[in-house]
Coordinates of C-alpha atoms in Angstrom, one line a residue:
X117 CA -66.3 -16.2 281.9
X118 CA -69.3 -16.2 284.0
X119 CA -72.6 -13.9 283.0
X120 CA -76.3 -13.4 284.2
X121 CA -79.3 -14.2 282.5
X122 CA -82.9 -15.0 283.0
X123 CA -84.9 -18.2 282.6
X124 CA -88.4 -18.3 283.9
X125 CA -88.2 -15.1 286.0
X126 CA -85.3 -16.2 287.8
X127 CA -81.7 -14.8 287.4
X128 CA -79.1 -17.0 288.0
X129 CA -75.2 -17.7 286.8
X130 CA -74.6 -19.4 283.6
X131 CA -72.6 -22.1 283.5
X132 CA -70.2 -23.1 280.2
X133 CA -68.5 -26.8 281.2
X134 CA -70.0 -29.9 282.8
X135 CA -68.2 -32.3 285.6
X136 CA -70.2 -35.7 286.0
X137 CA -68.8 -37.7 288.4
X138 CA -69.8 -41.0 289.4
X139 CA -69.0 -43.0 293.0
X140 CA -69.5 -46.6 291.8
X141 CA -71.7 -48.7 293.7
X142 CA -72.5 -46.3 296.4
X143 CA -75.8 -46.2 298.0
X144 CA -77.7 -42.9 299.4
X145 CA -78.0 -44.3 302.9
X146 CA -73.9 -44.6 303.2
X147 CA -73.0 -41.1 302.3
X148 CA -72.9 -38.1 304.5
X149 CA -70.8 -35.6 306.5
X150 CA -69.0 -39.1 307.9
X151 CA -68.0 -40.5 305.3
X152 CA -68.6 -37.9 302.1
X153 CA -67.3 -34.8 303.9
X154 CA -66.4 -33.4 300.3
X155 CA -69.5 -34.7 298.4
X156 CA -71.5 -33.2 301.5
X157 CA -69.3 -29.9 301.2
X158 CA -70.8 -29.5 297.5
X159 CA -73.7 -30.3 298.3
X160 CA -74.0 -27.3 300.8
X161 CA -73.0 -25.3 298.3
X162 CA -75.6 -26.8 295.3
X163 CA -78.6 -29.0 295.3
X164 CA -78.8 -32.5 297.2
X165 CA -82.0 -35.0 295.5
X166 CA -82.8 -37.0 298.5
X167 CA -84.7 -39.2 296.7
X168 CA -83.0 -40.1 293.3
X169 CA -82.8 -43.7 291.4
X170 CA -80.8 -45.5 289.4
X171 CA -82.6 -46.8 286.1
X172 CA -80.8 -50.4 287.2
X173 CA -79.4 -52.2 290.0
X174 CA -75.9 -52.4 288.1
X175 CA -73.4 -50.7 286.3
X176 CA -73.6 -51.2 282.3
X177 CA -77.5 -50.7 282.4
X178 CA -77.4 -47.8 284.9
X179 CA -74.5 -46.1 283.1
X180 CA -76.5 -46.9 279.6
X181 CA -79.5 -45.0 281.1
X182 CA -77.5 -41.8 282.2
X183 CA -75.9 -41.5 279.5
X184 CA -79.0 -41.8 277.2
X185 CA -82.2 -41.3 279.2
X186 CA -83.8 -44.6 278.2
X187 CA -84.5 -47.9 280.1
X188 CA -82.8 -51.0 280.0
X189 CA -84.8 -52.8 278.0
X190 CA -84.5 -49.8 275.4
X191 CA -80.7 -49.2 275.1
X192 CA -80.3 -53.3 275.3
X193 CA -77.4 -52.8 277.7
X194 CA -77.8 -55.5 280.3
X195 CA -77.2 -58.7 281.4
X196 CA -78.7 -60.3 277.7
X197 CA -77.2 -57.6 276.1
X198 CA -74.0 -56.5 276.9
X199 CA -73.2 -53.3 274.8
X200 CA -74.9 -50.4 273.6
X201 CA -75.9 -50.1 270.4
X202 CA -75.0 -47.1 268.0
X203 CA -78.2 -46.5 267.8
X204 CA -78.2 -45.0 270.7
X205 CA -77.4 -41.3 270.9
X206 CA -75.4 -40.2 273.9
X207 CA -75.0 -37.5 276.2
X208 CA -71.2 -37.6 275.1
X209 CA -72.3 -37.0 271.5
X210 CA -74.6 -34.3 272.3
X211 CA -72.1 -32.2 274.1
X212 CA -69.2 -33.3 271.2
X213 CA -71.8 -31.8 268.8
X214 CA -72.6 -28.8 270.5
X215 CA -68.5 -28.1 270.2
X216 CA -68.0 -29.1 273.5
X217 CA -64.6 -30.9 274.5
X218 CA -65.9 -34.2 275.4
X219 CA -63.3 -36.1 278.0
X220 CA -63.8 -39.5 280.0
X221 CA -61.8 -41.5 282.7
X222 CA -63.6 -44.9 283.5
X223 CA -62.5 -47.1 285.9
X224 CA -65.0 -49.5 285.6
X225 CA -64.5 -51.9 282.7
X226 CA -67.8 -52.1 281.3
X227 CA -67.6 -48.6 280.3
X228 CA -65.0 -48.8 277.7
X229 CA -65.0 -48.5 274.2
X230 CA -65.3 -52.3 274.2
X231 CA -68.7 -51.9 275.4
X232 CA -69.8 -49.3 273.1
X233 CA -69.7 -46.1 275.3
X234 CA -66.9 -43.9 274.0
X235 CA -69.1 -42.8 271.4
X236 CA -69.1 -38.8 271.4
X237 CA -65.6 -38.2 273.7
X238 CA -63.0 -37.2 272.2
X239 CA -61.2 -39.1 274.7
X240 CA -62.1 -41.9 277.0
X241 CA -59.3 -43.3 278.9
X242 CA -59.1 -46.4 280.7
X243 CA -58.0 -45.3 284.5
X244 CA -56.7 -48.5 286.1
X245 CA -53.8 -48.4 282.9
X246 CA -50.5 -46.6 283.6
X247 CA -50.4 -46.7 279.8
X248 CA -53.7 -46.6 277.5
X249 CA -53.7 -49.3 274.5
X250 CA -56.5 -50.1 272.4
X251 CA -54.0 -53.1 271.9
X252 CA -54.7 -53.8 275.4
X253 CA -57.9 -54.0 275.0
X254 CA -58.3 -55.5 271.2
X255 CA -60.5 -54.7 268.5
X256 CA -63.8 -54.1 269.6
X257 CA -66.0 -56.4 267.2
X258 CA -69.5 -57.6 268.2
X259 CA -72.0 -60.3 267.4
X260 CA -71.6 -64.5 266.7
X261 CA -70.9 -63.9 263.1
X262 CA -67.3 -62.1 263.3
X263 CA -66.0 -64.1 266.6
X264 CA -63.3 -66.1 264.6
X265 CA -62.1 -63.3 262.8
X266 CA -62.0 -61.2 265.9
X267 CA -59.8 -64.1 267.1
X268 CA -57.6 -64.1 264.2
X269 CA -56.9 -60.6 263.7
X270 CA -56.2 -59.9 267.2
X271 CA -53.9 -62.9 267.5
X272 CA -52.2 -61.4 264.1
X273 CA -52.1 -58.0 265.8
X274 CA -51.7 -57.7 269.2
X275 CA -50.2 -61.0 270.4
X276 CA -47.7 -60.0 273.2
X277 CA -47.5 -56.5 274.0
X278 CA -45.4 -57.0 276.7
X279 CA -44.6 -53.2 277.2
X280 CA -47.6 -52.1 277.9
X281 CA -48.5 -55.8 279.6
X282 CA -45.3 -54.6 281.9
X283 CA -46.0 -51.2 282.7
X284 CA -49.4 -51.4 283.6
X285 CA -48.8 -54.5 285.8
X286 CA -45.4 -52.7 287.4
X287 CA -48.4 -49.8 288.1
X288 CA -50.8 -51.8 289.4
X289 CA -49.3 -53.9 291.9
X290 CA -46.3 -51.6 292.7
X291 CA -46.6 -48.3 292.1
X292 CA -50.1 -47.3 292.5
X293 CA -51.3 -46.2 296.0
X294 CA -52.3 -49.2 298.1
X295 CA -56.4 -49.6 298.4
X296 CA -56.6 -47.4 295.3
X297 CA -58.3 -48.9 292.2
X298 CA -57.1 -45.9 289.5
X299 CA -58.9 -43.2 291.6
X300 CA -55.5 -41.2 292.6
X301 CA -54.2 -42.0 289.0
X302 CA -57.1 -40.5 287.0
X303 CA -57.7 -37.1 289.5
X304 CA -53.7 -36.6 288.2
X305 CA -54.2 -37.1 285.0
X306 CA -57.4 -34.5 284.9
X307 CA -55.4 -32.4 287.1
X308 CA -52.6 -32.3 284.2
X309 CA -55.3 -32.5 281.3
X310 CA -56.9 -28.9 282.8
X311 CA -53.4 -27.3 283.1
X312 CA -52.4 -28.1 279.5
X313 CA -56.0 -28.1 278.0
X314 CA -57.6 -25.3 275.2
X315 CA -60.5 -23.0 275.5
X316 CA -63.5 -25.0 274.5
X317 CA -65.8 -25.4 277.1
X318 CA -65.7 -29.5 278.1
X319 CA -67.8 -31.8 279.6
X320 CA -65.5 -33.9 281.5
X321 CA -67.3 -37.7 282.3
X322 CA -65.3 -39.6 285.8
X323 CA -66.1 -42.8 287.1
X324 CA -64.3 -44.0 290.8
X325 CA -64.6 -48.0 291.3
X326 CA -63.7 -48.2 294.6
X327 CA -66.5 -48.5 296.5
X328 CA -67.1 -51.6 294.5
X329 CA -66.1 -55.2 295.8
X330 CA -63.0 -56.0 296.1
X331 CA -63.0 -53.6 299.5
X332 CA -59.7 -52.7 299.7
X333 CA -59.4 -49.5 301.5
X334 CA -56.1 -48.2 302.6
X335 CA -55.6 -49.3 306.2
X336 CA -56.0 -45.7 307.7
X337 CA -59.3 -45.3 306.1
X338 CA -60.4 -48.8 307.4
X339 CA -59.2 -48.5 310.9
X340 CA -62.1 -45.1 310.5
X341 CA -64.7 -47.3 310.0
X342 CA -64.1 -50.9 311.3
X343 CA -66.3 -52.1 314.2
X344 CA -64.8 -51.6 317.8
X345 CA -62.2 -54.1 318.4
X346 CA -62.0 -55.5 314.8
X347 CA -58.5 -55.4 313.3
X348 CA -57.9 -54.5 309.2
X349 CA -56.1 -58.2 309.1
X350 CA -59.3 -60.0 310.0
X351 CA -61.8 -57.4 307.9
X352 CA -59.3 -57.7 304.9
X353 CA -59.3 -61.8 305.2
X354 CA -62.8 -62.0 304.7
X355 CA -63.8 -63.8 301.2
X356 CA -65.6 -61.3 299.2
X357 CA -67.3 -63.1 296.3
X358 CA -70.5 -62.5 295.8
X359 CA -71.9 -64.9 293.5
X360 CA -70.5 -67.6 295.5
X361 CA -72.5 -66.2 298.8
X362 CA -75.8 -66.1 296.5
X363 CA -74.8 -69.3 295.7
X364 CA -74.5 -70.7 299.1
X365 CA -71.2 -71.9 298.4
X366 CA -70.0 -69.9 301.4
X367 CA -71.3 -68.5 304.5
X368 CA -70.8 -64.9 306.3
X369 CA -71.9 -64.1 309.5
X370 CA -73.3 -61.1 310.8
X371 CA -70.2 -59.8 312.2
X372 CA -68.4 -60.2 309.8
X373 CA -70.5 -58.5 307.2
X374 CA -70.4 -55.9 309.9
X375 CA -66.4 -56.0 309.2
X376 CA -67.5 -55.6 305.3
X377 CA -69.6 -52.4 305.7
X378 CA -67.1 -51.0 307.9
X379 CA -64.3 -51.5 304.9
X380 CA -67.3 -50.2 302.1
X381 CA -68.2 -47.1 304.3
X382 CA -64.1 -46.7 304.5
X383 CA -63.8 -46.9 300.4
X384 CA -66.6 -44.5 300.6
X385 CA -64.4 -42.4 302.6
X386 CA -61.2 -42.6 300.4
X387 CA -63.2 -42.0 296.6
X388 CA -64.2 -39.4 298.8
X389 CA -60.7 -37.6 299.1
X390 CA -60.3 -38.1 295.3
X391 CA -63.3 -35.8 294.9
X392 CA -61.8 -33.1 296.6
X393 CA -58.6 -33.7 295.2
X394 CA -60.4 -33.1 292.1
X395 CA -62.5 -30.4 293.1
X396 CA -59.0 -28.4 294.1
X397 CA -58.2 -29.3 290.4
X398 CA -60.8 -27.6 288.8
X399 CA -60.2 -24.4 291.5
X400 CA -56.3 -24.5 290.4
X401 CA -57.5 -24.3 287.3
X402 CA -59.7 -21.3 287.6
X403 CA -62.8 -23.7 286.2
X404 CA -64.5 -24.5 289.3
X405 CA -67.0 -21.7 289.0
X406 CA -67.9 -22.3 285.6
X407 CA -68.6 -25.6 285.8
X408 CA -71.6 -27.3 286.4
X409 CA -70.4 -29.9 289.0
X410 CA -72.9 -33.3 289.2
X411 CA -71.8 -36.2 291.7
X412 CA -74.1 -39.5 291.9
X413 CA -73.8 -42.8 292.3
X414 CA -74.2 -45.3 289.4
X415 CA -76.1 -48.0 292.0
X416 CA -76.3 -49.3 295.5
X417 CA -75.1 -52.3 297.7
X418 CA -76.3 -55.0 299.6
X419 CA -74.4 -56.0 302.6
X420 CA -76.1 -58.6 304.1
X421 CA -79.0 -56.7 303.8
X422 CA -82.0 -58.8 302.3
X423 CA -79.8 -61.7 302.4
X424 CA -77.6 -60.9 299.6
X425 CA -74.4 -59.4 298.8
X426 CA -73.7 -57.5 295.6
X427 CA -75.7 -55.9 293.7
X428 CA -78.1 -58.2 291.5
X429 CA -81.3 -60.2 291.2
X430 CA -83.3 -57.8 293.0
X431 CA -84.8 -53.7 292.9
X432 CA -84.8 -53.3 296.4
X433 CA -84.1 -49.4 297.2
X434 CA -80.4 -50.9 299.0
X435 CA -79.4 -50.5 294.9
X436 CA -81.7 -48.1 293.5
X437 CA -81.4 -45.1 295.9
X438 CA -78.3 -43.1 295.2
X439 CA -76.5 -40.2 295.9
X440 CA -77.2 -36.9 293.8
X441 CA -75.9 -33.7 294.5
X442 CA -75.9 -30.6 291.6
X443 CA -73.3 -27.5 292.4
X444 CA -73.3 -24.4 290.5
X445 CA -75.6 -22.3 288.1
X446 CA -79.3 -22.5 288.7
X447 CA -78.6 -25.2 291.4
X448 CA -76.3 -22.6 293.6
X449 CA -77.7 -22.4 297.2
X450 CA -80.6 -24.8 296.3
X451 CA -81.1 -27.1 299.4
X452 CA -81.9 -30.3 299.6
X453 CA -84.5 -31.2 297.3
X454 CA -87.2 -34.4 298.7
X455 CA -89.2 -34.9 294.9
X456 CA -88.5 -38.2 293.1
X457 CA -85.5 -38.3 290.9
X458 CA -83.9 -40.2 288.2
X459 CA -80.6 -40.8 286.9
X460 CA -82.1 -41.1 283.4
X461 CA -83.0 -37.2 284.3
X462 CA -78.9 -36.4 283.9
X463 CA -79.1 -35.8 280.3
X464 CA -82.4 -33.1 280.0
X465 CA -81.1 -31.8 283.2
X466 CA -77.6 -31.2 281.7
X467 CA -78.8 -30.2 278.4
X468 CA -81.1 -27.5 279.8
X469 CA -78.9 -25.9 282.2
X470 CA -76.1 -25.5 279.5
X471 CA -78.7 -24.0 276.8
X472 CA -78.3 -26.7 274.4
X473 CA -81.3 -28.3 272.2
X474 CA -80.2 -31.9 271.0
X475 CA -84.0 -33.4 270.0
X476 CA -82.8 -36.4 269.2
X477 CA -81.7 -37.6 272.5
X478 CA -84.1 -35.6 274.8
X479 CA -87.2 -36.7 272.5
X480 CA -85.8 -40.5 272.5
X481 CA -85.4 -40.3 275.8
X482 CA -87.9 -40.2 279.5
X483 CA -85.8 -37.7 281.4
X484 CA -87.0 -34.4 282.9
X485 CA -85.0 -31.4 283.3
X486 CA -84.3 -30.9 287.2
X487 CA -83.3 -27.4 286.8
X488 CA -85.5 -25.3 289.2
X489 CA -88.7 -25.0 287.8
X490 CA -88.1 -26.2 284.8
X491 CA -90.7 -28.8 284.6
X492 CA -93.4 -30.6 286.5
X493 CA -92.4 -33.0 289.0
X494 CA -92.4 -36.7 289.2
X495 CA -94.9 -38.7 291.4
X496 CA -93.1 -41.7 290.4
X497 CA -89.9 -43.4 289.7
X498 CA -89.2 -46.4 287.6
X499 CA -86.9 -49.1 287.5
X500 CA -85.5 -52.8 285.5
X501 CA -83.7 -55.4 285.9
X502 CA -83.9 -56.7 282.4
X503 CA -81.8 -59.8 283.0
X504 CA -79.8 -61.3 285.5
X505 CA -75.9 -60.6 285.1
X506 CA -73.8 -63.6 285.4
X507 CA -76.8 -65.5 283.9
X508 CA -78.0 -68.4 285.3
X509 CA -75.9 -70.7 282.7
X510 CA -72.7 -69.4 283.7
X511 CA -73.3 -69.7 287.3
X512 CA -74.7 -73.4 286.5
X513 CA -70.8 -73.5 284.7
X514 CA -69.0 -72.5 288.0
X515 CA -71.4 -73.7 290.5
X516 CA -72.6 -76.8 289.4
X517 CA -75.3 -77.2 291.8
X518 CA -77.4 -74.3 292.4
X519 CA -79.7 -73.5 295.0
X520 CA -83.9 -73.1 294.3
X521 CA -83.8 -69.4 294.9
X522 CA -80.9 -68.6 292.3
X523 CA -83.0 -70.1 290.1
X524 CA -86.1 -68.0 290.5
X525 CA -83.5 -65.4 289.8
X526 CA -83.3 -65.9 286.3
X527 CA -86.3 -63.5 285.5
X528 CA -86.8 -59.7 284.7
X529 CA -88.1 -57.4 287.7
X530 CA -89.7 -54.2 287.2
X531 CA -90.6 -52.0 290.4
X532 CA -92.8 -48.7 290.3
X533 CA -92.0 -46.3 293.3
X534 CA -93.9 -43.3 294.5
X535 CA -93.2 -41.2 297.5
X536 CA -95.6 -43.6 299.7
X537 CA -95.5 -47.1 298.0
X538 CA -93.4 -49.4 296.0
X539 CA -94.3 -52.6 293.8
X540 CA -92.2 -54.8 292.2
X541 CA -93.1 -57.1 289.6
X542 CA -91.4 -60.4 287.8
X543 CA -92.7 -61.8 284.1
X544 CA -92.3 -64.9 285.8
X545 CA -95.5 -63.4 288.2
X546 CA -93.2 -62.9 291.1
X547 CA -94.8 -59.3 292.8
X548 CA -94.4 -57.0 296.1
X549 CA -95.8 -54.3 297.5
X550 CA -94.1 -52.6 299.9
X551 CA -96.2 -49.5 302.1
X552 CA -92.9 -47.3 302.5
X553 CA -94.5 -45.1 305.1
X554 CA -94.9 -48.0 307.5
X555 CA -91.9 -50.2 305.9
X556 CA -88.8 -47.8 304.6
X557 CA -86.7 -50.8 304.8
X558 CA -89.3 -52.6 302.3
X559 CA -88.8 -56.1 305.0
X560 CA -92.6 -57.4 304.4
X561 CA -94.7 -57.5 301.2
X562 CA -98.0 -56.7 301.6
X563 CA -99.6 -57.8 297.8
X564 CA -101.7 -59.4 300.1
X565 CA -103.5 -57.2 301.8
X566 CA -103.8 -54.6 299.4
X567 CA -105.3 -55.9 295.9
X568 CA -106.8 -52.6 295.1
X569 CA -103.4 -50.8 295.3
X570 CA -101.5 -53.4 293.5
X571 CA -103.6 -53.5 290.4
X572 CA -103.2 -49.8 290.3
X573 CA -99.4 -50.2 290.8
X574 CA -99.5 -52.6 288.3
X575 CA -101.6 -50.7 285.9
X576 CA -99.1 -47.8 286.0
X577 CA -95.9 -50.2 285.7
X578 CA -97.4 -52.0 282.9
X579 CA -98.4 -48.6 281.4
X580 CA -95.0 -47.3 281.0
X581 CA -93.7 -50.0 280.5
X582 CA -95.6 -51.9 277.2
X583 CA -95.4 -49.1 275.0
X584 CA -91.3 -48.9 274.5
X585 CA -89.7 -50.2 271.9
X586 CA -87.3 -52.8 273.0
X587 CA -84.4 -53.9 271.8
X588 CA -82.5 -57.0 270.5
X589 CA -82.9 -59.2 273.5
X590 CA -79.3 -61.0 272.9
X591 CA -75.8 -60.7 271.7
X592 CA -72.9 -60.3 273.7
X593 CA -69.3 -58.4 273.3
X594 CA -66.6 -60.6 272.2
X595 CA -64.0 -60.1 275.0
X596 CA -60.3 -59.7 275.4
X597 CA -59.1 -62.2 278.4
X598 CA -57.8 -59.2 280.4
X599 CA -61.4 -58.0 280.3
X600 CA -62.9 -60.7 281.4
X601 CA -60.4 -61.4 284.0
X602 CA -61.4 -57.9 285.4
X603 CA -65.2 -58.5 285.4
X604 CA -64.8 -61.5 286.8
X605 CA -62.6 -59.8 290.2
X606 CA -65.7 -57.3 290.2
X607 CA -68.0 -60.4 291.1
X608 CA -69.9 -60.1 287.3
X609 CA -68.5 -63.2 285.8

């Protein structure tokens, strides 16, 4: 299947399907030969971006922004506004045009059809479900208006359901593999999807939650990575819930978020062996080759780092710097790569390297293709938190009282990074600077001492910033209880 041609004076192998795999929640500092021994194996083989960001410090927006190469506050898929509009075209929809085979397996509930992202795949399966159901999910119906007739015809049509109910319960808390949260479940079902699939070429989208809290790592992959001493009883009893530690309604203490990293670098570990289970798919399947193979990360991770846990209310680079790595075609051999990179990048990067011209999401978009020398490179890197995801009401709800600092949380943040400096900026007037040289770990603000460089900074982040068209600030999915349940045991409710 493969051929040679020339682009720009440089010969390289073509490339006719697309593999884009995401770790959820896993930050750039945590991977590595350790504990990504597969991810680091294709990255020896491709391209690794040292330095790439997420658009967003969390999944909907992030996903929103690879999949369409716009910002938050441009797709409107964020904590005010928790879907993506149709008016947004997709990456999906780009390859399903071009005649592409267009495939997803999401195990992260906010991308779902119920959340507006299975526009363009043929298929886009659910991979925590033994057995897919859009009766599982209900009818996906949006806005304040058609609430009460949401209610009614999914009470008329879907009440019950106990089959599928039953089976995917019976899967989840008995059959599937302990610690695993659909990973081993979806890598089979790709694995029997390539066996039995045509001839088109595909684009085949994956997304692996377990990184993401709960940390539940099988016990062999925890006793890998657990502190000296430490036993997986005690890591395991720890109370993961992150809203409530922002909320100071609980305390950890540094050992035991030592405990915690130690069971997130072990998750790290395990999605890690689902790669390469995958990875030996596509080679069983003689598609390995021919495939354009991208892995990233949707978003990062506090810790304990900073003072938080999760990943909201903040830009800090704990969220925004993720793994990237490119194998296959013009990204063959390539090294590792140290210019700034953005997730929002995927789609022109995909798009070019596969030859196909789709104006109306490249020219709607700010991506740039990262297909050597295909165009000039960034000096900066951008990033929004548009708004904050619980909100503060629904914290208020569960929390009662809330401490001052929550409450400054209920803001948007907008950072500008270049290789050398970082700023961060709140509409309430909140700001940082951060002189990355001297402060990688961005621990002390220095606004202070450096008014000249934060009115550039600020000049720049305002400047890309105030031109975009925005869009509806509100409006929020009308959701199944099994979908909220879910959201809320992934700490966003």
């Amino acid at each position: 299947m493969s051929e040679s041609n020339e682009r720009d004076g440089e010969s390289h192998t073509n490339v006719r399907n697309v593999v884009l795999v995401v770790f959820d929640t896993a930050r750039a500092e945590s991977a590595g030969p350790e504990t990504t021994p597969a991810l680091s194996s294709l990255a020896a083989e491709g391209t690794t971006f040292e330095n790439a960001f997420a658009a967003a410090p969390w999944t909907l927006p992030s996903h929103a922004s690879m999949f369409t190469g716009r910002y938050p506050s441009e797709h409107g898929a964020h904590g005010g506004h928790t879907y993506l509009d149709g008016d947004n075209r997709t990456l999906a929809e780009a390859f399903s045009d071009a005649g592409y085979e267009t495939v997803g397996v999401s195990n992260n509930t906010w991308i779902t059809e119920e959340f507006g992202f299975d526009r363009g795949f043929d298929e886009l399966r659910k991979g925590w479900q033994y057995i897919q159901s859009d009766a599982d999910m209900g009818a996906v119906v949006r806005g304040e208006d058609v609430r009460e007739k949401l209610q009614a015809t999914r009470d008329r049509l879907f009440e019950g359901n106990p089959l599928v109910n039953a089976a995917n319960i019976l899967y989840s808390e008995v059959l599937q593999p302990a610690g695993d949260d659909g990973a081993a479940r979806s890598v089979d079902w790709i694995d029997g999807w390539l066996a039995d699939r045509g001839d088109d070429p595909f684009f085949l989208f994956c997304n692996f939650i377990e990184p993401h809290v709960e940390y539940d790592p099988p016990r062999e992959y925890a006793e890998r990575f657990l502190p000296e001493g430490a036993s997986y009883e005690e890591a395991t009893a720890i109370r993961q819930d992150p809203r409530a530690y922002d909320c100071e309604d609980y305390e950890l203490t540094e050992r035991e978020f030592s405990l915690l990293r130690g069971l997130y670098r072990a998750e790290l570990a395990y999605t890690d062996d689902q790669l390469a289970r995958l990875r030996e798919a596509l080679e069983s399947a003689g598609e390995l080759e021919d495939t354009l193979f991208v892995v990233c990360g949707d978003h990062g991770e506090h810790v304990g780092e900073h003072g938080f846990f999760g990943h909201q209310y903040n830009l800090y680079g704990t969220l925004l710097n993720v793994p990237l790595v490119i194998r296959g075609g013009p990204f063959t051999d390539g090294g590792r790569r140290r210019e700034l990179a953005q997730l929002l990048d995927v789609p022109a990067t995909l798009l070019d390297t596969l030859g196909i011209d789709d104006p109306e999401l490249l020219e709607g978009g700010h991506g740039r293709s990262l297909r050597p020398g295909a165009s000039e490179r960034r000096d900066a890197v951008f990033a929004e938190y548009a708004a904050p995801q619980p909100s503060i009401d629904r914290l208020e709800d569960r929390f009662d009282e809330l401490p001052d600092r929550v409450r400054a949380f209920d803001r948007r943040l907008r950072t500008i990074r270049t290789r050398g400096e970082k700023y961060v900026r709140g509409d309430d007037g909140f700001e940082r600077y951060h002189d990355l040289e001297a402060d990688p770990g961005e621990r002390t603000d220095r606004s202070a001492d450096r008014p000249d460089r934060v009115r550039e900074l600020r000049r720049r982040l305002e400047e890309r910033f105030d031109g975009l068209e925005e869009a509806d600030a509100g409006g929020e999915v009308a959701m199944q209880a099994g979908t909220e349940e879910r959201l809320a045991d992934l700490g966003y409710l």
